[in-house]
Amino acid sequence: MTNEADCLLAVGNHLAGLSRHHELVEEGARLLRPVRTAASYRLLARGAGPRPNPGLIEAAPGEGARIEGELYALPAGAVERLARLVRAPVRLGRVRLEDGTEVHGYLCDPSEAGTARDISDLGGWRAFLAGLKGD
């Protein structure tokens, strides 16, 4: 049984097959299952250009959405090492899943919402990327 303290939620470029997934693989992360966040988050596409970056932010009460992601089990010490790779405005924090458990996850500074595109209605980062390929 995996303790939630040893789990990490990926919702953006750390998803399997995407550009930063190798960071999880290098730390020995093991995919447990697809999950969704509680309905208290918003997903942003940050930055201009052909490849924006994802950002998960906590939403105001009643304004959140369930965002698709992947839940990973991590070996001891991996969370601390992964946290050292993160740069502002992203940080590692605690994210609540739709089943009520709290796990580690990548969160973005809410100030980014003013300049980023809110893509929460798409349900997840993969759906957003699929839309980019269609443009």
PDB file of C-alpha atoms in Angstrom:
ATOM      1  CA  MET A   1       0.000   0.000   0.000  1.00  0.00           C
ATOM      2  CA  THR A   2       1.315   3.428  -0.932  1.00  0.00           C
ATOM      3  CA  ASN A   3       1.053   6.233   1.592  1.00  0.00           C
ATOM      4  CA  GLU A   4      -0.375   9.489   0.183  1.00  0.00           C
ATOM      5  CA  ALA A   5       2.697  11.237   1.622  1.00  0.00           C
ATOM      6  CA  ASP A   6       4.751   9.375  -0.988  1.00  0.00           C
ATOM      7  CA  CYS A   7       2.482  10.208  -3.944  1.00  0.00           C
ATOM      8  CA  LEU A   8       2.719  12.955  -6.535  1.00  0.00           C
ATOM      9  CA  LEU A   9       0.098  14.258  -8.945  1.00  0.00           C
ATOM     10  CA  ALA A  10       1.219  15.207 -12.454  1.00  0.00           C
ATOM     11  CA  VAL A  11      -1.166  17.349 -14.520  1.00  0.00           C
ATOM     12  CA  GLY A  12       1.102  19.024 -17.089  1.00  0.00           C
ATOM     13  CA  ASN A  13       4.462  18.377 -18.711  1.00  0.00           C
ATOM     14  CA  HIS A  14       5.283  15.676 -16.137  1.00  0.00           C
ATOM     15  CA  LEU A  15       2.557  13.425 -17.594  1.00  0.00           C
ATOM     16  CA  ALA A  16       3.789  10.203 -19.229  1.00  0.00           C
ATOM     17  CA  GLY A  17       5.346  10.891 -22.615  1.00  0.00           C
ATOM     18  CA  LEU A  18       5.638  14.656 -22.166  1.00  0.00           C
ATOM     19  CA  SER A  19       8.717  16.870 -21.905  1.00  0.00           C
ATOM     20  CA  ARG A  20       9.410  16.683 -18.157  1.00  0.00           C
ATOM     21  CA  HIS A  21       8.232  13.140 -17.454  1.00  0.00           C
ATOM     22  CA  HIS A  22      11.865  12.004 -17.434  1.00  0.00           C
ATOM     23  CA  GLU A  23      12.301  13.823 -14.092  1.00  0.00           C
ATOM     24  CA  LEU A  24       9.801  11.436 -12.494  1.00  0.00           C
ATOM     25  CA  VAL A  25      11.330   8.395 -14.203  1.00  0.00           C
ATOM     26  CA  GLU A  26      14.824   9.366 -13.009  1.00  0.00           C
ATOM     27  CA  GLU A  27      13.494   9.488  -9.437  1.00  0.00           C
ATOM     28  CA  GLY A  28      11.976   6.010  -9.715  1.00  0.00           C
ATOM     29  CA  ALA A  29       8.354   7.159  -9.846  1.00  0.00           C
ATOM     30  CA  ARG A  30       5.772   4.465 -10.561  1.00  0.00           C
ATOM     31  CA  LEU A  31       2.445   5.291 -12.216  1.00  0.00           C
ATOM     32  CA  LEU A  32      -0.424   4.234  -9.963  1.00  0.00           C
ATOM     33  CA  ARG A  33      -3.472   5.360 -11.945  1.00  0.00           C
ATOM     34  CA  PRO A  34      -5.198   8.218 -13.731  1.00  0.00           C
ATOM     35  CA  VAL A  35      -6.965  10.573 -11.305  1.00  0.00           C
ATOM     36  CA  ARG A  36      -8.747  13.918 -11.184  1.00  0.00           C
ATOM     37  CA  THR A  37      -8.347  16.750  -8.739  1.00  0.00           C
ATOM     38  CA  ALA A  38     -11.145  17.865  -6.470  1.00  0.00           C
ATOM     39  CA  ALA A  39     -13.341  20.516  -8.114  1.00  0.00           C
ATOM     40  CA  SER A  40     -11.331  23.321  -6.544  1.00  0.00           C
ATOM     41  CA  TYR A  41      -8.611  24.018  -9.136  1.00  0.00           C
ATOM     42  CA  ARG A  42      -8.142  25.822 -12.460  1.00  0.00           C
ATOM     43  CA  LEU A  43      -5.708  24.806 -15.198  1.00  0.00           C
ATOM     44  CA  LEU A  44      -3.806  27.529 -17.026  1.00  0.00           C
ATOM     45  CA  ALA A  45      -1.788  27.679 -20.236  1.00  0.00           C
ATOM     46  CA  ARG A  46       1.000  30.134 -19.381  1.00  0.00           C
ATOM     47  CA  GLY A  47       3.214  32.032 -21.791  1.00  0.00           C
ATOM     48  CA  ALA A  48       3.107  32.944 -25.437  1.00  0.00           C
ATOM     49  CA  GLY A  49       4.338  30.965 -28.378  1.00  0.00           C
ATOM     50  CA  PRO A  50       3.597  27.558 -29.790  1.00  0.00           C
ATOM     51  CA  ARG A  51       4.266  25.660 -26.535  1.00  0.00           C
ATOM     52  CA  PRO A  52       2.834  27.344 -23.423  1.00  0.00           C
ATOM     53  CA  ASN A  53       3.478  25.888 -19.981  1.00  0.00           C
ATOM     54  CA  PRO A  54       0.819  24.424 -17.683  1.00  0.00           C
ATOM     55  CA  GLY A  55      -0.137  25.896 -14.345  1.00  0.00           C
ATOM     56  CA  LEU A  56      -2.519  24.426 -11.772  1.00  0.00           C
ATOM     57  CA  ILE A  57      -3.931  27.003  -9.364  1.00  0.00           C
ATOM     58  CA  GLU A  58      -6.345  26.825  -6.464  1.00  0.00           C
ATOM     59  CA  ALA A  59      -9.693  28.325  -7.472  1.00  0.00           C
ATOM     60  CA  ALA A  60     -12.026  30.609  -5.596  1.00  0.00           C
ATOM     61  CA  PRO A  61     -14.839  28.713  -3.836  1.00  0.00           C
ATOM     62  CA  GLY A  62     -17.400  27.479  -6.350  1.00  0.00           C
ATOM     63  CA  GLU A  63     -15.211  28.318  -9.364  1.00  0.00           C
ATOM     64  CA  GLY A  64     -13.070  25.195  -9.584  1.00  0.00           C
ATOM     65  CA  ALA A  65     -12.999  22.262 -11.965  1.00  0.00           C
ATOM     66  CA  ARG A  66     -11.840  18.657 -11.805  1.00  0.00           C
ATOM     67  CA  ILE A  67      -8.554  18.414 -13.691  1.00  0.00           C
ATOM     68  CA  GLU A  68      -7.230  15.140 -15.123  1.00  0.00           C
ATOM     69  CA  GLY A  69      -3.822  13.905 -14.083  1.00  0.00           C
ATOM     70  CA  GLU A  70      -1.690  10.907 -13.210  1.00  0.00           C
ATOM     71  CA  LEU A  71      -0.879   9.732  -9.699  1.00  0.00           C
ATOM     72  CA  TYR A  72       2.652   8.467  -9.093  1.00  0.00           C
ATOM     73  CA  ALA A  73       4.247   6.624  -6.177  1.00  0.00           C
ATOM     74  CA  LEU A  74       7.660   8.001  -5.257  1.00  0.00           C
ATOM     75  CA  PRO A  75      10.545   6.490  -3.310  1.00  0.00           C
ATOM     76  CA  ALA A  76      11.723   8.151  -0.100  1.00  0.00           C
ATOM     77  CA  GLY A  77      13.436  11.499  -0.667  1.00  0.00           C
ATOM     78  CA  ALA A  78      12.187  11.943  -4.231  1.00  0.00           C
ATOM     79  CA  VAL A  79       9.763  14.765  -3.406  1.00  0.00           C
ATOM     80  CA  GLU A  80      12.560  16.873  -1.941  1.00  0.00           C
ATOM     81  CA  ARG A  81      14.771  16.265  -4.976  1.00  0.00           C
ATOM     82  CA  LEU A  82      11.943  17.074  -7.404  1.00  0.00           C
ATOM     83  CA  ALA A  83      11.168  20.266  -5.471  1.00  0.00           C
ATOM     84  CA  ARG A  84      14.710  21.496  -6.185  1.00  0.00           C
ATOM     85  CA  LEU A  85      14.024  21.265  -9.942  1.00  0.00           C
ATOM     86  CA  VAL A  86      10.960  23.520  -9.817  1.00  0.00           C
ATOM     87  CA  ARG A  87      11.217  27.206 -10.657  1.00  0.00           C
ATOM     88  CA  ALA A  88       8.848  30.073  -9.856  1.00  0.00           C
ATOM     89  CA  PRO A  89       6.003  30.596 -10.447  1.00  0.00           C
ATOM     90  CA  VAL A  90       5.571  26.834  -9.931  1.00  0.00           C
ATOM     91  CA  ARG A  91       6.122  25.071  -6.606  1.00  0.00           C
ATOM     92  CA  LEU A  92       5.433  21.692  -5.074  1.00  0.00           C
ATOM     93  CA  GLY A  93       2.485  21.814  -2.707  1.00  0.00           C
ATOM     94  CA  ARG A  94      -0.481  19.717  -1.602  1.00  0.00           C
ATOM     95  CA  VAL A  95      -3.336  18.962  -4.001  1.00  0.00           C
ATOM     96  CA  ARG A  96      -6.669  17.413  -3.064  1.00  0.00           C
ATOM     97  CA  LEU A  97      -7.959  14.649  -5.328  1.00  0.00           C
ATOM     98  CA  GLU A  98     -11.629  14.032  -6.089  1.00  0.00           C
ATOM     99  CA  ASP A  99     -11.645  11.140  -3.578  1.00  0.00           C
ATOM    100  CA  GLY A 100     -10.559  13.560  -0.831  1.00  0.00           C
ATOM    101  CA  THR A 101      -6.953  12.409  -0.434  1.00  0.00           C
ATOM    102  CA  GLU A 102      -4.184  15.000  -0.473  1.00  0.00           C
ATOM    103  CA  VAL A 103      -0.973  14.354  -2.372  1.00  0.00           C
ATOM    104  CA  HIS A 104       2.055  16.319  -3.524  1.00  0.00           C
ATOM    105  CA  GLY A 105       1.520  18.210  -6.758  1.00  0.00           C
ATOM    106  CA  TYR A 106       2.800  21.008  -8.922  1.00  0.00           C
ATOM    107  CA  LEU A 107       0.970  24.258  -8.149  1.00  0.00           C
ATOM    108  CA  CYS A 108       1.325  27.612  -9.855  1.00  0.00           C
ATOM    109  CA  ASP A 109       1.267  31.038  -8.245  1.00  0.00           C
ATOM    110  CA  PRO A 110      -2.307  32.358  -8.607  1.00  0.00           C
ATOM    111  CA  SER A 111      -0.969  35.700  -9.863  1.00  0.00           C
ATOM    112  CA  GLU A 112      -0.334  33.937 -13.190  1.00  0.00           C
ATOM    113  CA  ALA A 113      -4.097  33.770 -13.803  1.00  0.00           C
ATOM    114  CA  GLY A 114      -4.123  37.397 -14.920  1.00  0.00           C
ATOM    115  CA  THR A 115      -1.886  36.770 -17.930  1.00  0.00           C
ATOM    116  CA  ALA A 116      -2.549  33.095 -18.705  1.00  0.00           C
ATOM    117  CA  ARG A 117      -5.311  31.361 -20.632  1.00  0.00           C
ATOM    118  CA  ASP A 118      -7.740  29.383 -18.453  1.00  0.00           C
ATOM    119  CA  ILE A 119      -8.147  25.963 -20.081  1.00  0.00           C
ATOM    120  CA  SER A 120     -10.008  24.258 -17.228  1.00  0.00           C
ATOM    121  CA  ASP A 121     -13.027  23.597 -19.444  1.00  0.00           C
ATOM    122  CA  LEU A 122     -10.893  21.171 -21.491  1.00  0.00           C
ATOM    123  CA  GLY A 123     -10.426  18.957 -18.441  1.00  0.00           C
ATOM    124  CA  GLY A 124      -6.682  18.468 -18.700  1.00  0.00           C
ATOM    125  CA  TRP A 125      -3.354  19.284 -20.299  1.00  0.00           C
ATOM    126  CA  ARG A 126      -3.452  16.442 -22.848  1.00  0.00           C
ATOM    127  CA  ALA A 127      -6.762  17.734 -24.228  1.00  0.00           C
ATOM    128  CA  PHE A 128      -5.212  21.189 -24.555  1.00  0.00           C
ATOM    129  CA  LEU A 129      -2.166  19.803 -26.389  1.00  0.00           C
ATOM    130  CA  ALA A 130      -4.417  17.809 -28.725  1.00  0.00           C
ATOM    131  CA  GLY A 131      -6.148  21.069 -29.633  1.00  0.00           C
ATOM    132  CA  LEU A 132      -2.797  22.692 -30.453  1.00  0.00           C
ATOM    133  CA  LYS A 133      -2.025  19.911 -32.925  1.00  0.00           C
ATOM    134  CA  GLY A 134      -5.319  20.634 -34.673  1.00  0.00           C
ATOM    135  CA  ASP A 135      -4.494  24.331 -35.195  1.00  0.00           C
TER     136      ASP A 135
END
